[in-house]
PDB file of C-alpha atoms in Angstrom:
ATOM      1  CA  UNK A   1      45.406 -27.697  -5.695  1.00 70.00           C
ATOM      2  CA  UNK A   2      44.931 -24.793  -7.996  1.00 89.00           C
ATOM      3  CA  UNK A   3      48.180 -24.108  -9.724  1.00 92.00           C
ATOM      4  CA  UNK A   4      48.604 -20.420 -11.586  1.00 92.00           C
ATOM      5  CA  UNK A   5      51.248 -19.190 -13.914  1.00 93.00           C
ATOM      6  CA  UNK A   6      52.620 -15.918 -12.605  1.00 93.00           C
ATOM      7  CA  UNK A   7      54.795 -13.387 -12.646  1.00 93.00           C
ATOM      8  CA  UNK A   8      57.374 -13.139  -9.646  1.00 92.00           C
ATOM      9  CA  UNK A   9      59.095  -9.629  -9.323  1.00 92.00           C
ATOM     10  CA  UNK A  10      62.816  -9.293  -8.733  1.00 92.00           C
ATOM     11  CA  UNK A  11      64.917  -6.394  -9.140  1.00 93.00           C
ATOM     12  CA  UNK A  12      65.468  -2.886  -7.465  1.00 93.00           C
ATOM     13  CA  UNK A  13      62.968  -0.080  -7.211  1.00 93.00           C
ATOM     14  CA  UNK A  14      62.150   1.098 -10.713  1.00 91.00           C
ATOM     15  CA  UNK A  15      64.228  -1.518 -12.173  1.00 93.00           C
ATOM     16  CA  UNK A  16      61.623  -4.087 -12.014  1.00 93.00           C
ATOM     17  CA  UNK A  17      62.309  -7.857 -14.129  1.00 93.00           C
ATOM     18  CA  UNK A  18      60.266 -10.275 -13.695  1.00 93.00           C
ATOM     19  CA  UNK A  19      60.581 -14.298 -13.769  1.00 93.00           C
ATOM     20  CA  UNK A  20      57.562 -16.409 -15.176  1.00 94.00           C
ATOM     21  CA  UNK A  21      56.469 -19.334 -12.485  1.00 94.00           C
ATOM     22  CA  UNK A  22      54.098 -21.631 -12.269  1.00 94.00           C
ATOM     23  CA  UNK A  23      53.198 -21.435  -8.492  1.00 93.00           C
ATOM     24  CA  UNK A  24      49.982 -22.581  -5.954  1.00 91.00           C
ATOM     25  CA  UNK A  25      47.348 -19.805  -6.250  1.00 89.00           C
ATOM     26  CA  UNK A  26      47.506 -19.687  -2.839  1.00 89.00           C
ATOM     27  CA  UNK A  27      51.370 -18.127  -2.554  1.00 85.00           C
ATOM     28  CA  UNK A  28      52.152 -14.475  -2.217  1.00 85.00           C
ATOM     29  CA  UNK A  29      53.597 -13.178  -5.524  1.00 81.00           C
ATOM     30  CA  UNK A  30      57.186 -13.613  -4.807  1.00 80.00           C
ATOM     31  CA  UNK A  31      56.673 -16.789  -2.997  1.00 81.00           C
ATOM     32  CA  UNK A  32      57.679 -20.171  -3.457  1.00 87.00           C
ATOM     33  CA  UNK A  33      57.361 -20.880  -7.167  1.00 87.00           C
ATOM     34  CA  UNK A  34      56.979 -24.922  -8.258  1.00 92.00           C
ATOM     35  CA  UNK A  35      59.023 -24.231 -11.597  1.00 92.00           C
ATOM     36  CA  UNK A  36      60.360 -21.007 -13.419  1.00 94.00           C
ATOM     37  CA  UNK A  37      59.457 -20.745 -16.719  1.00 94.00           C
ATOM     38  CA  UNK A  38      61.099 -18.071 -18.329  1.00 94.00           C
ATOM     39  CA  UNK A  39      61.789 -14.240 -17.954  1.00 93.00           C
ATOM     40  CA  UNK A  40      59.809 -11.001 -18.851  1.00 93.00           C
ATOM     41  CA  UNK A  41      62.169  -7.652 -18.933  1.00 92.00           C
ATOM     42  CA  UNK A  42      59.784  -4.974 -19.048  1.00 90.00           C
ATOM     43  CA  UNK A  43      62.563  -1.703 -19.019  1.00 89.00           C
ATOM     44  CA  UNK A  44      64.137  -2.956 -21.926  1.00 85.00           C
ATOM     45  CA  UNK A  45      63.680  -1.555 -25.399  1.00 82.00           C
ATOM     46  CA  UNK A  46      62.335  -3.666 -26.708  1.00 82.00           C
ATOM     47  CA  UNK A  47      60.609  -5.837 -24.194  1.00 84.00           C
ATOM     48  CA  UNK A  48      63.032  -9.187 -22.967  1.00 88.00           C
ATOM     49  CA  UNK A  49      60.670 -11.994 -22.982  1.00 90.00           C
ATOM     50  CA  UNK A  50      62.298 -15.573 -22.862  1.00 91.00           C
ATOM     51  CA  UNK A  51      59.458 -18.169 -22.167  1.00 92.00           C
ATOM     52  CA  UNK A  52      60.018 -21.895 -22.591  1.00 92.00           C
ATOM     53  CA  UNK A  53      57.264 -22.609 -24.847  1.00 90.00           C
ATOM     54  CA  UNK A  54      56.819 -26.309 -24.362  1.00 93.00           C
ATOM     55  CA  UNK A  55      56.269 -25.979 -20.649  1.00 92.00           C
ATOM     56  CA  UNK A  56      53.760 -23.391 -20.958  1.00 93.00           C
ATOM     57  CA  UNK A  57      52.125 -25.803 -23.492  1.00 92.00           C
ATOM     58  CA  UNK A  58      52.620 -28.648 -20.476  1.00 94.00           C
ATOM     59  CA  UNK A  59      51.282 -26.643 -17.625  1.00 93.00           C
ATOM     60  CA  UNK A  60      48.786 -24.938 -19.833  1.00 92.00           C
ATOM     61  CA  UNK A  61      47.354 -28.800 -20.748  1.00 92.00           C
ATOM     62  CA  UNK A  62      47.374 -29.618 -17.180  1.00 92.00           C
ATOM     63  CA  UNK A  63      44.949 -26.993 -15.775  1.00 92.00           C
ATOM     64  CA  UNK A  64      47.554 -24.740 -15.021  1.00 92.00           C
ATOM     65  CA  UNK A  65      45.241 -21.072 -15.239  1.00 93.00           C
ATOM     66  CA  UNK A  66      47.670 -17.961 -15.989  1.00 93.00           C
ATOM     67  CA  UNK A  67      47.148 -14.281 -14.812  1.00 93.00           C
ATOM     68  CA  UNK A  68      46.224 -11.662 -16.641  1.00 94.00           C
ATOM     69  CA  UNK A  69      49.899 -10.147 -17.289  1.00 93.00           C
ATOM     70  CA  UNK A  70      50.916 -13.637 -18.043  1.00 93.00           C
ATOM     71  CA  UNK A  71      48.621 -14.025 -20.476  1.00 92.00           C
ATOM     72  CA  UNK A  72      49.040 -11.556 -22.486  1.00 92.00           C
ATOM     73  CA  UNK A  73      52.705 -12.014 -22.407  1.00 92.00           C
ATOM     74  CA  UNK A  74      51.649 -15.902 -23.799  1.00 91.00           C
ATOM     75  CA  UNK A  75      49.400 -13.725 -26.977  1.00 90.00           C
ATOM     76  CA  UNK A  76      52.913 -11.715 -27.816  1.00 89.00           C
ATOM     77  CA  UNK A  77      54.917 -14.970 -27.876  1.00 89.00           C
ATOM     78  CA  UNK A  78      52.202 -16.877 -29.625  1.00 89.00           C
ATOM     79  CA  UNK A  79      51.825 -19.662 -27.090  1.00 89.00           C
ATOM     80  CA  UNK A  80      48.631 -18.798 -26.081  1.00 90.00           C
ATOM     81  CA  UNK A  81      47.112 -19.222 -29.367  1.00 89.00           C
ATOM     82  CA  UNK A  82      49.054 -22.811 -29.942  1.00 88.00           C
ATOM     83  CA  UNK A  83      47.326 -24.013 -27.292  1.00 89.00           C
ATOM     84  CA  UNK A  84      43.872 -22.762 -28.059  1.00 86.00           C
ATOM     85  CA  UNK A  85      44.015 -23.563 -31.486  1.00 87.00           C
ATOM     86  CA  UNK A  86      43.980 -20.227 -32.935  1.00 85.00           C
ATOM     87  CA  UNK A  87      45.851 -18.639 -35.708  1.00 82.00           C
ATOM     88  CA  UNK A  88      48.883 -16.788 -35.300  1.00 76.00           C
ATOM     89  CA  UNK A  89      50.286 -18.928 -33.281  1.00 72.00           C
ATOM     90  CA  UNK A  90      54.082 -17.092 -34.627  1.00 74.00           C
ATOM     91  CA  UNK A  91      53.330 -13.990 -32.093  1.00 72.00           C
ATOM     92  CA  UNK A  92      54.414 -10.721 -32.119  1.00 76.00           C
ATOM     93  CA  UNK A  93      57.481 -10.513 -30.600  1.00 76.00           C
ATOM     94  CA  UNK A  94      59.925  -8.273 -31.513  1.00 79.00           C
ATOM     95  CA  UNK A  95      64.126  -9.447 -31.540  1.00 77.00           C
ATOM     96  CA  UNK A  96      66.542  -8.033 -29.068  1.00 77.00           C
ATOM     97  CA  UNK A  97      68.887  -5.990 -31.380  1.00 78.00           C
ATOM     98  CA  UNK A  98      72.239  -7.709 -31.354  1.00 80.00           C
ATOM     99  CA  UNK A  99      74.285  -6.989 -28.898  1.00 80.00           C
ATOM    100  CA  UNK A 100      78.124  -5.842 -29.820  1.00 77.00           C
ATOM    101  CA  UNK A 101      81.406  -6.981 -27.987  1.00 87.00           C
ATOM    102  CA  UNK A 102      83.158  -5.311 -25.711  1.00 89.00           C
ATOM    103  CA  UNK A 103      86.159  -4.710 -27.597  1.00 89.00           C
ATOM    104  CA  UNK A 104      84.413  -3.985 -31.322  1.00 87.00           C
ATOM    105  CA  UNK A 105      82.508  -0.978 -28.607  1.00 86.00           C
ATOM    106  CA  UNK A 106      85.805  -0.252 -27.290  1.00 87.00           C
ATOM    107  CA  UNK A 107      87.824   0.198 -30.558  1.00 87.00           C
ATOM    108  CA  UNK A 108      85.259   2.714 -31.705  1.00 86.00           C
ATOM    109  CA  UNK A 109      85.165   4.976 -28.625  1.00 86.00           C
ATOM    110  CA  UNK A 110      88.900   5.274 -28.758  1.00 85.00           C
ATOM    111  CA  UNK A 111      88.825   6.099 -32.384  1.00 85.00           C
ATOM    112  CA  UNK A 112      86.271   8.800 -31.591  1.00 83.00           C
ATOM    113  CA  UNK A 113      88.625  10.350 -28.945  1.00 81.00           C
ATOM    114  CA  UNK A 114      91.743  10.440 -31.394  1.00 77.00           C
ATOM    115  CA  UNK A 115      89.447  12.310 -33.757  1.00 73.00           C
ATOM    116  CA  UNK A 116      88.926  14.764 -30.845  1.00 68.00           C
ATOM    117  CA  UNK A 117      90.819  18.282 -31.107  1.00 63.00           C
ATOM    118  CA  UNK A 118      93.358  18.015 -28.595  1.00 59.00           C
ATOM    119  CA  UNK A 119      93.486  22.308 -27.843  1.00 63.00           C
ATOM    120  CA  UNK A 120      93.501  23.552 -24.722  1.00 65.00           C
ATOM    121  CA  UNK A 121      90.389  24.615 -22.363  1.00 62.00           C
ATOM    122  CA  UNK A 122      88.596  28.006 -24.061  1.00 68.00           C
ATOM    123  CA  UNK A 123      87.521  29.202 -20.287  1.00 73.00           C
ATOM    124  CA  UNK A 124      89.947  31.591 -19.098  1.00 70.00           C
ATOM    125  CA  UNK A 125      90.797  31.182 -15.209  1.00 71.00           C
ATOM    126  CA  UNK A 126      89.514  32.691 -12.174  1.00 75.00           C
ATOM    127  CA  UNK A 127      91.116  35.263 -10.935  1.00 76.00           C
ATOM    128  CA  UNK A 128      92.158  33.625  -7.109  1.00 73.00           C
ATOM    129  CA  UNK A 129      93.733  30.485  -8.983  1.00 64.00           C
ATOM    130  CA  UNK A 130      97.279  30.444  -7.702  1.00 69.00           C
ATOM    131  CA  UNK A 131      98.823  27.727 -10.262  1.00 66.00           C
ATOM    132  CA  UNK A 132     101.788  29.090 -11.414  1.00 63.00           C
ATOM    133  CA  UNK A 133     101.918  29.694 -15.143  1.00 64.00           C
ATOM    134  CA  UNK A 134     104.423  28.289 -17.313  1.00 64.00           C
ATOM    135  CA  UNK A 135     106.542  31.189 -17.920  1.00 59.00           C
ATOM    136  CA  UNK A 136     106.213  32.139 -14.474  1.00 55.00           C
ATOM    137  CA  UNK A 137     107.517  29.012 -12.947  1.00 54.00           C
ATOM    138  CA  UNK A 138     110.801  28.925 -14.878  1.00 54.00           C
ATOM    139  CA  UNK A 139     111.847  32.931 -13.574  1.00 53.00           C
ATOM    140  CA  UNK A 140     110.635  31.527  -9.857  1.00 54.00           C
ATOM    141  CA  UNK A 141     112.965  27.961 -10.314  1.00 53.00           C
ATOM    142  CA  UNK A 142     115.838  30.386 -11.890  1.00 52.00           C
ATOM    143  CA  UNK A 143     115.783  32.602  -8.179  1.00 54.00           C
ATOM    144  CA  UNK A 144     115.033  29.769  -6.473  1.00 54.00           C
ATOM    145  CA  UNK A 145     118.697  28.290  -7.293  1.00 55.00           C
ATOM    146  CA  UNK A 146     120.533  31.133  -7.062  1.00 54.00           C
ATOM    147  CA  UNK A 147     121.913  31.985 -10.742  1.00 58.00           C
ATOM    148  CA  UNK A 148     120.226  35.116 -11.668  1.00 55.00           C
ATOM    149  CA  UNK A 149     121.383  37.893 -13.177  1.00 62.00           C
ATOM    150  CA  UNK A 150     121.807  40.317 -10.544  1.00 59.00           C
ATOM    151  CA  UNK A 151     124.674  40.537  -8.354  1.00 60.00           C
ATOM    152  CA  UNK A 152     124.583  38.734  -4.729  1.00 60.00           C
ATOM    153  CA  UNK A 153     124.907  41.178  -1.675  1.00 58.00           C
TER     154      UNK A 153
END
């Protein structure tokens, strides 16, 4: 049986992540995958790739042949060249920036909106807007109960 390391597509159109799987040759791409081995993200800056190294190296010494994607996703992570004997075997993969909580990303957006000036909108309104301004609602409430000035008939 020839066995291939690919890459099996998941996701949502244009959204595309992809899970690393050693699988018969013989399987569609998305089919039914013998093991996963790890995770390429190709939409994020930089590139997510998670790859568990020593089963590469396993399936790799086995016979296992990967695809051209795969493999140069192996030359970036440096497992390729472990297992040919080649130097540079560290890669070239760059690390995810870390990532900051919820509550640190929180704390700072709120801080940015108290520095916010707090002044009304500069647009001036249409001329069909019926709200009642606030001068103008006080006279109407005033009528409205029966206390004005003028003298009832």
């Amino acid at each position: 049986m020839a066995v291939k390391i690919k890459l099996m597509r998941l996701g949502k159109i244009r959204q595309p992540y992809y899970r690393v799987v050693v699988a018969d040759a013989r399987t569609r791409r998305s089919g039914r995958a013998i093991e996963t081995i790890g995770k390429y993200h190709p939409k994020n800056e930089p590139s997510l790739i998670e790859i568990d190294s020593e089963r590469v190296q396993y399936w790799l010494g086995v016979g296992a042949q990967p695809t051209e994607s795969v493999e140069s996703l192996l030359k970036i992570t440096g497992d390729w060249q472990r297992f040919k004997g080649l130097p540079g075997g560290e890669g070239t993969l760059k690390p995810q920036p870390e990532k900051v909580d919820r509550l640190a990303r929180f704390q700072a957006a709120l801080a940015a909106a108290n520095e916010e000036p707090t002044t009304e909108a500069t647009t001036p309104r249409k001329k069909g807007d019926r709200r009642p301004k606030a001068d103008e609602g006080a006279s109407d409430s005033a009528d409205a109960s029966g206390t004005s000035d003028a003298p009832a008939e």
